[in-house]
Coordinates of C-alpha atoms in Angstrom, one line a residue:
Chain A
M102 CA 25.1 0.6 17.1
R103 CA 24.5 2.5 20.3
D104 CA 28.0 3.5 20.9
G105 CA 28.0 7.1 19.9
T106 CA 31.8 7.5 19.6
E107 CA 32.2 4.5 17.4
R108 CA 29.3 5.6 15.2
R109 CA 30.7 9.1 14.9
A110 CA 34.1 7.8 13.9
R111 CA 32.5 5.6 11.3
S112 CA 30.3 8.3 9.9
R113 CA 33.4 10.5 9.5
V114 CA 35.1 7.8 7.6
A115 CA 32.0 7.3 5.5
D116 CA 31.9 11.0 4.9
R117 CA 35.4 11.1 3.6
A118 CA 34.9 8.0 1.5
W119 CA 31.7 9.5 0.1
R120 CA 33.5 12.6 -0.9
G121 CA 35.8 10.4 -2.9
R122 CA 38.9 11.3 -1.0
G123 CA 40.1 7.8 -1.3
V124 CA 39.5 6.0 1.8
E125 CA 40.8 2.5 1.3
G126 CA 38.0 0.2 0.4
T127 CA 35.8 2.7 -1.4
T128 CA 33.9 0.8 -4.1
R129 CA 35.0 2.1 -7.4
A130 CA 32.6 1.4 -10.2
P131 CA 33.1 1.4 -14.0
G132 CA 30.9 3.8 -15.8
W133 CA 28.0 1.4 -16.6
R134 CA 27.7 -0.3 -13.3
P135 CA 25.4 2.2 -11.5
L136 CA 23.0 2.2 -14.4
P137 CA 20.8 -0.8 -13.5
L138 CA 20.7 0.4 -9.9
L139 CA 19.5 3.9 -10.9
V140 CA 17.4 3.4 -14.0
P141 CA 14.1 2.2 -12.4
A142 CA 14.0 5.0 -9.8
L143 CA 15.2 7.7 -12.2
L144 CA 12.8 6.6 -15.0
W145 CA 9.9 6.8 -12.6
L146 CA 10.8 10.2 -11.2
T147 CA 11.3 11.5 -14.8
V148 CA 8.0 10.2 -16.0
F149 CA 5.8 11.0 -13.0
T150 CA 7.5 14.0 -11.4
V151 CA 10.0 15.9 -13.6
G152 CA 8.2 15.4 -16.9
P153 CA 4.8 16.5 -15.5
A154 CA 6.3 19.5 -13.8
V155 CA 7.7 20.6 -17.2
V156 CA 4.4 19.9 -19.0
S157 CA 2.6 21.9 -16.3
A158 CA 5.0 24.8 -16.8
I159 CA 4.3 24.7 -20.6
A160 CA 0.5 24.4 -20.0
A161 CA 0.8 27.6 -17.9
G162 CA 1.3 29.5 -21.2
T163 CA -1.9 28.2 -22.8
D164 CA -5.6 28.7 -22.5
K165 CA -6.2 25.0 -22.3
T166 CA -9.5 23.9 -20.6
L167 CA -10.5 20.3 -19.8
I168 CA -13.7 20.8 -21.8
S169 CA -12.3 21.6 -25.2
P170 CA -9.4 19.8 -27.0
D171 CA -8.4 23.1 -28.6
F172 CA -5.9 25.5 -27.0
H173 CA -3.8 28.4 -27.9
W174 CA -0.5 29.7 -26.8
V175 CA -1.2 32.9 -24.8
G176 CA 2.3 33.6 -23.5
L177 CA 2.2 35.4 -20.2
D178 CA -1.5 36.3 -20.3
N179 CA -2.2 33.8 -17.5
A180 CA 0.4 35.5 -15.3
D181 CA -1.3 38.8 -16.1
T182 CA -4.7 37.4 -15.2
A183 CA -3.2 36.1 -11.9
V184 CA -1.9 39.5 -11.0
H185 CA -5.3 41.1 -11.5
D186 CA -7.4 38.3 -10.1
P187 CA -9.2 39.4 -6.9
S188 CA -10.2 35.9 -6.0
L189 CA -6.5 34.8 -6.2
S190 CA -5.3 37.6 -4.0
H191 CA -8.1 36.7 -1.6
A192 CA -6.9 33.1 -1.6
V193 CA -3.3 34.2 -1.1
R194 CA -4.3 36.4 1.9
N195 CA -6.2 33.4 3.4
T196 CA -3.3 31.1 2.9
L197 CA -0.8 33.5 4.5
L198 CA -3.1 34.0 7.4
Y199 CA -3.5 30.3 7.7
C200 CA 0.3 29.8 7.7
V201 CA 0.9 32.4 10.4
I202 CA -1.8 31.2 12.8
T203 CA -0.7 27.6 12.3
V204 CA 3.1 27.5 12.0
I205 CA 4.0 29.9 14.8
P206 CA 1.9 28.4 17.6
A207 CA 2.7 24.8 16.3
V208 CA 6.5 25.5 16.5
V209 CA 6.3 27.0 20.0
I210 CA 3.9 24.3 21.4
G211 CA 5.7 21.5 19.6
L212 CA 9.1 22.6 21.0
G213 CA 7.7 23.0 24.5
L214 CA 6.2 19.6 24.5
A215 CA 9.4 18.0 23.2
L216 CA 11.5 19.7 25.8
A217 CA 9.1 18.6 28.5
A218 CA 8.8 15.0 27.2
S219 CA 12.6 14.6 26.6
R220 CA 13.3 15.1 30.3
L221 CA 10.9 12.5 31.6
S222 CA 12.4 9.5 33.2
R223 CA 9.1 7.5 33.3
G224 CA 6.2 7.3 30.9
R225 CA 8.1 8.9 28.0
T226 CA 7.2 6.3 25.4
A227 CA 3.5 6.4 26.2
I228 CA 3.3 10.2 26.2
A229 CA 5.4 10.4 23.0
F230 CA 3.0 7.9 21.4
A231 CA -0.1 9.9 22.3
L232 CA 1.5 13.1 21.0
F233 CA 2.6 11.4 17.8
L234 CA -0.9 10.3 17.0
P235 CA -2.2 13.4 15.3
A236 CA 0.7 13.3 12.8
S237 CA -0.3 9.9 11.6
A238 CA -4.1 10.6 11.5
N239 CA -6.0 10.5 8.3
L240 CA -6.9 14.1 7.4
V241 CA -10.2 13.3 5.8
A242 CA -11.3 11.3 8.8
M243 CA -10.2 14.0 11.2
S244 CA -11.9 16.7 9.2
V245 CA -15.1 14.7 9.5
V246 CA -14.7 14.5 13.2
F247 CA -13.8 18.2 13.6
A248 CA -16.8 19.1 11.5
Y249 CA -18.9 17.2 14.0
M250 CA -17.2 18.8 17.0
F251 CA -17.6 22.3 15.4
N252 CA -21.2 21.8 14.2
D253 CA -23.5 24.8 14.4
Q254 CA -26.1 23.1 16.7
P255 CA -26.2 24.1 20.4
G256 CA -25.4 20.5 21.4
S257 CA -22.0 20.3 19.5
L258 CA -18.9 20.0 21.6
A259 CA -17.5 23.5 20.7
N260 CA -20.8 25.2 21.3
T261 CA -21.3 23.3 24.6
V262 CA -17.8 24.5 25.7
I263 CA -18.4 28.1 24.9
G264 CA -21.8 27.8 26.5
W265 CA -20.1 27.2 29.8
F266 CA -18.7 30.7 29.5
G267 CA -22.1 32.1 28.6
A268 CA -21.5 32.5 24.9
A269 CA -24.2 31.9 22.4
P270 CA -23.8 29.0 19.9
K271 CA -21.8 29.8 16.8
D272 CA -22.1 28.6 13.3
W273 CA -18.4 27.8 13.3
L274 CA -18.0 26.6 9.7
G275 CA -20.7 28.8 8.3
D276 CA -19.4 32.1 9.6
T277 CA -16.9 34.1 7.6
S278 CA -15.0 35.1 10.7
T279 CA -14.6 31.5 12.2
A280 CA -14.4 29.2 9.2
L281 CA -10.7 29.7 8.4
P282 CA -9.6 29.6 12.0
V283 CA -11.4 26.3 12.6
V284 CA -9.7 24.8 9.5
A285 CA -6.5 26.2 10.8
L286 CA -7.1 24.5 14.1
V287 CA -7.1 21.1 12.4
G288 CA -3.9 22.1 10.8
L289 CA -2.4 23.3 14.1
W290 CA -3.5 20.1 15.9
R291 CA -1.7 17.9 13.3
L292 CA 1.3 20.1 12.6
T293 CA 2.2 20.4 16.3
S294 CA 2.4 16.7 16.5
F295 CA 4.7 16.5 13.6
I296 CA 6.9 19.3 14.9
F297 CA 7.0 17.5 18.3
V298 CA 8.4 14.4 16.6
V299 CA 11.1 16.3 14.8
Y300 CA 12.2 18.2 17.9
L301 CA 12.1 15.1 20.1
A302 CA 14.4 13.3 17.6
G303 CA 16.6 16.4 17.6
L304 CA 16.8 16.4 21.4
T305 CA 17.5 12.6 21.5
S306 CA 20.6 13.3 19.3
I307 CA 22.1 15.8 21.7
P308 CA 24.7 13.7 23.7
T309 CA 24.3 13.8 27.5
S310 CA 28.0 14.7 27.8
V311 CA 27.0 18.2 26.6
Y312 CA 24.6 18.6 29.5
E313 CA 27.2 17.1 31.9
A314 CA 29.7 19.7 30.8
A315 CA 27.0 22.4 31.2
A316 CA 26.3 21.2 34.7
V317 CA 30.0 21.4 35.6
D318 CA 29.9 25.0 34.5
G319 CA 26.7 25.6 36.6
V320 CA 24.5 26.2 33.6
R321 CA 21.0 24.8 34.2
G322 CA 17.3 25.6 34.0
W323 CA 16.2 28.1 31.5
A324 CA 19.8 29.2 30.9
R325 CA 20.6 25.7 29.7
V326 CA 17.6 25.6 27.4
R327 CA 18.4 29.0 26.0
R328 CA 22.2 28.8 25.7
I329 CA 22.7 25.1 24.9
T330 CA 19.6 23.2 23.9
L331 CA 18.1 25.8 21.5
P332 CA 21.3 26.6 19.6
L333 CA 21.9 22.8 19.2
L334 CA 18.4 22.5 17.9
T335 CA 18.8 25.2 15.2
P336 CA 19.0 22.6 12.4
S337 CA 15.7 21.1 13.6
T338 CA 14.2 24.6 13.9
V339 CA 15.2 25.6 10.4
F340 CA 13.8 22.4 9.0
V341 CA 10.6 22.6 11.0
V342 CA 9.8 26.2 10.0
V343 CA 10.6 25.7 6.3
F344 CA 8.8 22.3 6.0
S345 CA 5.8 23.4 8.0
T346 CA 5.4 26.6 5.9
I347 CA 5.6 24.5 2.7
L348 CA 3.1 22.0 4.1
T349 CA 0.6 24.7 5.1
L350 CA 0.9 26.5 1.8
Q351 CA -0.4 23.3 0.2
T352 CA -3.5 22.9 2.5
F353 CA -6.3 21.2 0.6
E354 CA -8.0 18.2 2.2
T355 CA -9.3 20.0 5.3
V356 CA -10.7 22.8 3.3
S357 CA -12.2 20.4 0.8
V358 CA -14.0 18.4 3.5
L359 CA -14.8 21.1 6.1
T360 CA -15.9 24.1 4.2
Q361 CA -15.3 23.8 0.4
G362 CA -13.7 27.2 0.7
G363 CA -16.8 28.8 2.0
P364 CA -18.7 30.7 3.3
L365 CA -18.2 33.5 0.7
D366 CA -14.7 32.2 -0.1
S367 CA -13.6 33.1 3.4
S368 CA -11.6 29.8 3.8
T369 CA -10.4 29.3 0.2
T370 CA -6.7 28.5 0.3
L371 CA -4.3 28.8 -2.7
V372 CA -4.4 25.1 -3.6
Y373 CA -8.2 24.9 -3.1
Y374 CA -8.6 27.9 -5.4
M375 CA -6.3 26.1 -7.9
Y376 CA -8.5 23.1 -7.7
Q377 CA -11.6 25.2 -8.2
V378 CA -10.1 26.9 -11.3
G379 CA -8.9 23.7 -12.9
F380 CA -11.5 21.1 -11.9
T381 CA -14.7 22.9 -11.5
G382 CA -16.6 25.6 -13.4
S383 CA -15.0 26.1 -16.7
F384 CA -12.1 23.7 -16.0
R385 CA -9.4 26.3 -16.9
I386 CA -6.4 24.0 -16.6
G387 CA -4.1 26.4 -18.3
Y388 CA -4.7 29.1 -15.7
A389 CA -4.6 26.5 -12.9
S390 CA -1.1 25.4 -14.2
M391 CA 0.0 29.0 -14.1
L392 CA -1.1 29.2 -10.4
A393 CA 0.7 25.9 -9.8
L394 CA 3.9 27.3 -11.4
L395 CA 3.8 30.4 -9.3
M396 CA 3.3 28.3 -6.2
F397 CA 6.2 26.0 -7.3
V398 CA 8.5 29.1 -7.5
V399 CA 7.5 30.2 -4.0
I400 CA 8.0 26.7 -2.6
A401 CA 11.3 26.2 -4.4
L402 CA 12.7 29.5 -3.0
L403 CA 11.5 28.6 0.5
G404 CA 13.0 25.1 0.1
M405 CA 16.4 26.3 -1.2
G406 CA 16.6 29.1 1.4
G407 CA 15.8 26.5 4.1
A408 CA 18.5 24.1 2.8
L409 CA 21.1 26.9 2.8
L410 CA 20.1 28.0 6.3
G411 CA 20.1 24.4 7.5
R412 CA 23.6 23.8 6.1
R413 CA 24.9 27.0 7.7
A414 CA 23.4 26.0 11.0
R415 CA 24.9 22.5 10.8
R416 CA 28.3 23.9 9.9
R417 CA 28.2 26.1 12.9
L418 CA 27.7 23.0 15.0
S419 CA 30.6 21.3 13.3
P420 CA 32.8 19.0 15.6
D421 CA 35.8 21.4 15.7
E422 CA 33.9 24.2 17.3
T423 CA 32.7 24.9 20.9
V424 CA 30.2 22.1 21.0
S425 CA 32.5 19.2 20.2
D426 CA 30.2 16.3 20.7
V427 CA 27.5 16.9 18.1
D428 CA 27.5 14.6 15.1
P429 CA 26.2 16.5 12.1
M430 CA 25.2 13.3 10.4
R431 CA 22.9 12.5 13.2
L432 CA 21.4 16.0 13.3
E433 CA 20.9 15.9 9.6
R434 CA 19.1 12.7 9.8
A435 CA 17.0 13.9 12.7
V436 CA 16.2 16.9 10.7
T437 CA 15.3 15.2 7.5
A438 CA 12.9 12.5 8.7
Chain B
M179 CA 26.7 36.3 33.8
S180 CA 25.1 34.3 36.5
A181 CA 23.0 31.5 35.2
R182 CA 20.8 31.6 38.3
S183 CA 19.6 35.1 37.5
L184 CA 18.0 33.8 34.3
G185 CA 15.6 31.7 36.4
R186 CA 14.9 28.0 36.4
A187 CA 13.1 25.8 34.0
P188 CA 9.6 24.9 35.1
G189 CA 9.8 22.1 37.6
V190 CA 8.5 18.6 37.3
G191 CA 4.9 19.8 38.0
G192 CA 4.9 22.3 35.2
R193 CA 6.3 19.8 32.8
W194 CA 3.6 17.2 33.6
L195 CA 0.9 19.8 33.4
L196 CA 2.0 20.9 29.9
L197 CA 2.3 17.3 28.8
A198 CA -1.1 16.4 30.3
V199 CA -2.8 19.2 28.4
G200 CA -1.0 18.3 25.2
V201 CA -2.0 14.6 25.5
V202 CA -5.6 15.5 26.2
V203 CA -5.8 17.8 23.2
A204 CA -4.0 15.3 20.9
L205 CA -6.3 12.5 21.9
L206 CA -9.6 14.4 22.1
P207 CA -10.6 14.1 18.5
F208 CA -9.8 10.4 18.5
L209 CA -11.8 9.8 21.8
W210 CA -14.7 11.9 20.4
M211 CA -14.7 9.8 17.3
L212 CA -14.7 6.6 19.3
R213 CA -17.4 7.8 21.7
T214 CA -19.7 8.9 18.8
A215 CA -19.1 5.8 16.8
L216 CA -20.1 3.6 19.7
G217 CA -23.1 5.6 20.6
P218 CA -26.7 5.8 19.2
A219 CA -27.5 7.6 15.9
Q220 CA -26.6 11.3 16.2
S221 CA -28.5 13.6 13.8
I222 CA -28.1 17.4 13.8
L223 CA -31.2 17.8 15.8
G224 CA -30.3 15.7 18.8
L225 CA -26.6 16.5 19.2
S226 CA -25.2 15.8 22.6
A227 CA -21.9 16.7 24.0
N228 CA -22.0 14.2 26.9
P229 CA -18.6 12.7 27.2
L230 CA -20.2 9.3 27.4
P231 CA -22.8 8.1 24.9
S232 CA -26.3 7.6 26.3
S233 CA -26.1 3.9 25.2
V234 CA -23.5 1.7 23.5
S235 CA -24.4 0.3 20.2
F236 CA -22.6 -1.0 17.1
H237 CA -25.5 0.2 14.9
A238 CA -23.2 2.8 13.2
F239 CA -20.6 0.1 12.2
S240 CA -23.3 -2.1 10.7
V241 CA -24.6 0.9 8.7
V242 CA -21.1 1.6 7.4
N243 CA -20.6 -2.1 6.6
S244 CA -23.8 -2.2 4.6
A245 CA -23.2 1.2 3.0
G246 CA -21.7 -0.6 0.1
G247 CA -18.1 -0.5 -0.9
F248 CA -16.6 0.6 2.4
T249 CA -15.0 -2.8 3.1
R250 CA -13.9 -3.0 -0.5
A251 CA -12.4 0.5 -0.2
M252 CA -10.4 -0.7 2.9
I253 CA -9.1 -3.7 1.0
T254 CA -8.2 -1.5 -2.0
G255 CA -6.5 1.1 0.3
I256 CA -4.4 -1.5 2.1
V257 CA -3.4 -3.5 -0.9
V258 CA -2.5 -0.4 -3.0
S259 CA -0.5 1.1 -0.1
L260 CA 1.4 -2.2 0.4
V261 CA 2.2 -2.4 -3.3
I262 CA 3.5 1.2 -3.2
V263 CA 5.7 0.5 -0.2
A264 CA 7.2 -2.6 -1.9
L265 CA 7.8 -0.8 -5.2
Q266 CA 9.4 2.2 -3.5
L267 CA 11.8 0.0 -1.6
L268 CA 12.6 -2.0 -4.7
T269 CA 13.5 1.1 -6.7
S270 CA 15.0 3.2 -3.8
I271 CA 17.3 0.8 -2.2
P272 CA 19.5 0.2 -5.3
A273 CA 19.4 3.9 -6.2
A274 CA 20.3 4.9 -2.6
Y275 CA 23.2 2.4 -2.7
A276 CA 24.5 3.8 -6.0
F277 CA 24.3 7.4 -4.7
S278 CA 26.0 6.5 -1.4
W279 CA 28.7 4.0 -2.3
L280 CA 29.5 4.0 -6.1
T281 CA 31.7 6.6 -7.7
F282 CA 30.5 7.7 -11.1
R283 CA 30.6 10.8 -13.2
G284 CA 27.7 13.2 -12.5
R285 CA 26.6 11.4 -9.4
D286 CA 26.3 14.5 -7.2
A287 CA 24.6 16.5 -9.9
L288 CA 22.1 13.7 -10.5
F289 CA 21.5 13.4 -6.8
G290 CA 20.9 17.1 -6.7
V291 CA 18.2 16.7 -9.3
V292 CA 16.6 13.9 -7.3
L293 CA 16.5 16.2 -4.2
A294 CA 15.1 19.1 -6.3
T295 CA 12.1 17.0 -7.2
L296 CA 11.1 17.2 -3.5
L297 CA 10.3 20.8 -4.2
I298 CA 7.7 20.0 -6.8
P299 CA 4.3 20.2 -5.1
P300 CA 2.1 17.1 -5.7
Q301 CA -0.7 19.3 -7.0
V302 CA 1.4 20.4 -9.9
V303 CA 2.1 17.0 -11.2
A304 CA -1.4 15.5 -10.6
V305 CA -3.0 16.6 -13.8
P306 CA -0.2 15.6 -16.3
N307 CA 0.0 12.3 -14.4
Y308 CA -3.7 11.8 -15.0
V309 CA -3.1 12.3 -18.7
T310 CA -0.1 9.9 -18.6
V311 CA -2.0 7.2 -16.7
S312 CA -5.0 7.5 -19.0
A313 CA -2.7 7.2 -22.1
L314 CA -1.2 4.0 -20.6
G315 CA -4.8 2.7 -20.2
F316 CA -4.8 2.6 -16.4
A317 CA -7.2 5.4 -15.7
N318 CA -9.8 4.4 -13.2
T319 CA -8.0 1.2 -12.2
R320 CA -6.2 0.1 -9.1
V321 CA -2.9 -0.1 -11.0
G322 CA -3.3 3.5 -11.8
L323 CA -3.7 4.3 -8.1
A324 CA -0.2 3.0 -7.4
L325 CA 1.6 3.7 -10.6
P326 CA 2.9 7.2 -10.1
F327 CA 4.2 6.4 -6.7
A328 CA 6.6 3.5 -7.5
A329 CA 9.6 5.7 -6.9
S330 CA 10.2 8.2 -4.1
A331 CA 12.8 10.9 -3.8
V332 CA 12.3 11.0 -0.1
A333 CA 12.9 7.3 0.3
I334 CA 16.1 7.5 -1.8
F335 CA 17.3 10.5 0.3
L336 CA 16.6 8.9 3.7
L337 CA 18.1 5.5 2.7
R338 CA 21.2 7.2 1.3
Q339 CA 21.8 9.2 4.4
Y340 CA 21.7 6.0 6.4
M341 CA 23.8 3.9 4.0
R342 CA 26.6 6.4 4.2
T343 CA 27.2 5.4 7.8
I344 CA 28.0 1.8 6.8
P345 CA 31.7 1.3 7.5
P346 CA 33.7 1.1 4.2
A347 CA 35.6 -1.9 5.6
V348 CA 32.4 -4.0 5.6
L349 CA 31.8 -3.3 1.9
E350 CA 35.4 -4.0 1.2
A351 CA 35.1 -7.3 2.9
A352 CA 32.0 -8.1 0.9
R353 CA 34.0 -7.3 -2.3
L354 CA 37.0 -9.5 -1.2
D355 CA 34.5 -12.3 -0.6
G356 CA 33.5 -12.0 -4.2
L357 CA 30.0 -10.6 -3.8
G358 CA 28.7 -8.7 -6.8
T359 CA 26.8 -5.5 -6.5
W360 CA 23.3 -7.1 -6.2
R361 CA 24.4 -9.7 -3.7
T362 CA 26.3 -7.0 -1.7
I363 CA 23.0 -5.0 -1.5
R364 CA 21.0 -8.0 -0.6
K365 CA 23.3 -9.6 2.0
V366 CA 25.2 -6.7 3.4
V367 CA 23.6 -3.3 2.7
V368 CA 19.9 -4.2 3.3
P369 CA 20.5 -5.9 6.7
L370 CA 22.6 -3.0 7.9
T371 CA 20.0 -0.4 6.7
M372 CA 17.0 -2.1 8.3
P373 CA 16.2 0.7 10.7
A374 CA 16.0 3.2 7.9
I375 CA 14.1 0.8 5.7
A376 CA 11.5 0.3 8.4
T377 CA 11.2 4.1 8.8
V378 CA 10.8 4.6 5.1
A379 CA 8.3 1.8 4.8
T380 CA 6.2 3.1 7.6
F381 CA 6.1 6.7 6.3
S382 CA 5.4 5.5 2.8
F383 CA 2.5 3.4 4.0
L384 CA 1.0 6.2 6.0
M385 CA 1.4 8.7 3.1
S386 CA -0.1 6.2 0.5
F387 CA -3.0 5.2 2.7
N388 CA -3.9 8.7 3.5
E389 CA -3.4 10.1 0.0
Y390 CA -6.5 12.0 -1.1
L391 CA -5.8 14.2 -4.2
W392 CA -4.6 11.5 -6.6
P393 CA -7.4 9.0 -5.9
L394 CA -9.9 11.9 -6.1
L395 CA -8.7 12.5 -9.7
E396 CA -7.9 9.0 -10.7
A397 CA -10.5 6.7 -9.2
R398 CA -13.7 8.0 -10.9
S399 CA -15.8 4.9 -10.2
P400 CA -16.9 4.1 -6.6
D401 CA -15.7 0.5 -7.1
I402 CA -12.1 1.4 -6.7
A403 CA -12.4 4.3 -4.2
T404 CA -9.7 4.4 -1.5
P405 CA -10.8 4.8 2.1
P406 CA -10.4 8.6 2.4
L407 CA -12.3 9.0 -0.8
A408 CA -15.1 6.6 0.3
L409 CA -15.4 8.6 3.6
A410 CA -15.5 11.9 1.7
R411 CA -18.2 10.6 -0.5
L412 CA -20.2 9.2 2.5
N413 CA -19.8 12.6 4.0
N414 CA -21.0 14.5 0.9
A415 CA -23.8 12.0 0.3
S416 CA -25.3 12.6 3.7
G417 CA -26.1 16.2 2.6
G418 CA -27.6 18.4 5.3
V419 CA -28.7 15.5 7.6
P420 CA -25.6 13.4 8.4
D421 CA -25.7 10.7 11.1
F422 CA -22.5 11.6 12.9
A423 CA -22.4 8.2 14.5
V424 CA -22.1 6.6 11.1
L425 CA -19.5 9.1 9.9
S426 CA -17.5 8.7 13.1
A427 CA -17.6 4.9 12.7
A428 CA -16.3 5.3 9.1
A429 CA -13.6 7.7 10.2
L430 CA -12.6 5.3 12.9
I431 CA -12.4 2.4 10.5
I432 CA -10.2 4.2 8.0
S433 CA -8.0 5.5 10.9
L434 CA -7.3 2.0 12.2
P435 CA -4.7 0.7 9.7
T436 CA -2.5 3.8 10.0
L437 CA -2.9 3.7 13.8
I438 CA -1.9 0.1 14.0
V439 CA 1.1 0.6 11.7
F440 CA 2.1 3.6 13.7
A441 CA 1.8 1.8 17.0
L442 CA 3.9 -1.1 15.7
A443 CA 6.5 1.1 14.3
Q444 CA 6.7 3.8 16.9
R445 CA 9.9 2.7 18.7
R446 CA 11.7 2.0 15.4
L447 CA 10.6 5.3 14.0
V448 CA 12.2 7.2 16.8
A449 CA 15.4 5.1 16.3
G450 CA 15.3 5.7 12.6
I451 CA 14.8 9.4 12.8
S452 CA 17.4 10.1 15.4
G453 CA 19.9 7.6 14.2
S454 CA 20.2 6.1 17.7
G455 CA 18.3 3.7 19.9
V456 CA 15.6 5.1 22.1
D457 CA 17.7 6.3 25.0
A458 CA 16.7 5.1 28.4

């Protein structure tokens, strides 16, 4: 299993077989045979994912509320409402700000930590475990803890720390200028850990022979990071940026526990606004569905763009080119976990 | 171009400093949670940022324990998550096998559709799913908590990626030995796919146990609350005067199962993600 060469050879055979180019021994199945294997999974995905998405898209064209059973077809009225909804544009602005101040630092820090950890000869497992922890944490639990750390009282951890520098206590979650940044800090804390995991996996899959070749050519230090490691990590980077952006666009739990969107909607994110529209006040589920549909379009575009970029990045690293030792299968797997 | 002129990577000292800061920041909320949970009652008026509590007590844990339903929420959360893991493996392993090793018409298109479902945000499907689950009579039940998650596109995708690396000769041998599809899956494919199965099971458990939105909609009665929901309710119920020791104790309790699973699976996870053993 650990023999890289053998594994690469095998995966290439598997790849050819998978593409149906007739490697001897490919299991050929008559038409009905895959059905029992596929039906449970596909049935479930249809009933609980594809179907609901379609229903939601239809509901987006109605004025349905959760209070009244009556509803009417209103066509694109909800889209029109969305365009002119100041609360929505406010929530979108908050969400974009949240994305920028979370994703960019998380990628930089996560990459730095992974590069540092991957070169350790001792203590790597323990350090990796500690850095993995935030990614596995329960967001509600951590939101409760962060709410305590960022309490408005003089004795809270955050206020004690800024007190060392002579600053007056802040009402972190009750102030329009700090509420969103504190929520984003929870996101950053967690996202960095996740990005670290992906990059560490990506680094693990770079064969040492690449570095040995680089050492022969006298490439080391930052030059090695810049000219060899980073290019080889491109698939991981594409995945990390796209996936993190999609994740942060969907921020909900932290807002729900920490601020409920307040104060004065200063920390309302897109999904939290959607929740407010559909499940509080007048329960306008039709309009909420339109918001969901718009979000789906954005996420789908991001996802497909990411998949395309990722494939191009992997193709550039294909075995026939300069970097001959990288197994695209492995990178793909590192990137998709 | 001279490589030297580009400078050198930070030395061992710099790397350790970066990692040390990273580890401290990563662990701080956990340690703060532990320290507060083990300390005396902490109301807003008497907040203290001492790294060590003034006295050690298990008062907070006994409050959480008597706060009705927290133990039950933990059992509900663990059982529901385990059921989801089992169902996802049962549906995903055969599907992943079909997508990786059987040839049939429309396979790649169908797999494309499965992948496309990954782009559907969970918030979009939550409401229609609530309607479906209600119509099936499972609203506000534990069955309803697990029902929508019995299949997983992520699981199918990850397992298929791994299964594709099984040598065709192995499957051919299984066929020559007269093994049918199901026995091939059970005796050959599953053992060879174990690292990926472990990864999928771990992620699936973590995701299910930490799920918040769906239980928030589905589990209306406190009887069947999942741990994150029970904690959120405890948090809201405390209003303006929370006892942070109690909240931290509750947060600690609901973090434990995922931390334990994570600790147990850590090595395997890295192996499953990178497709290789943990390099020495």
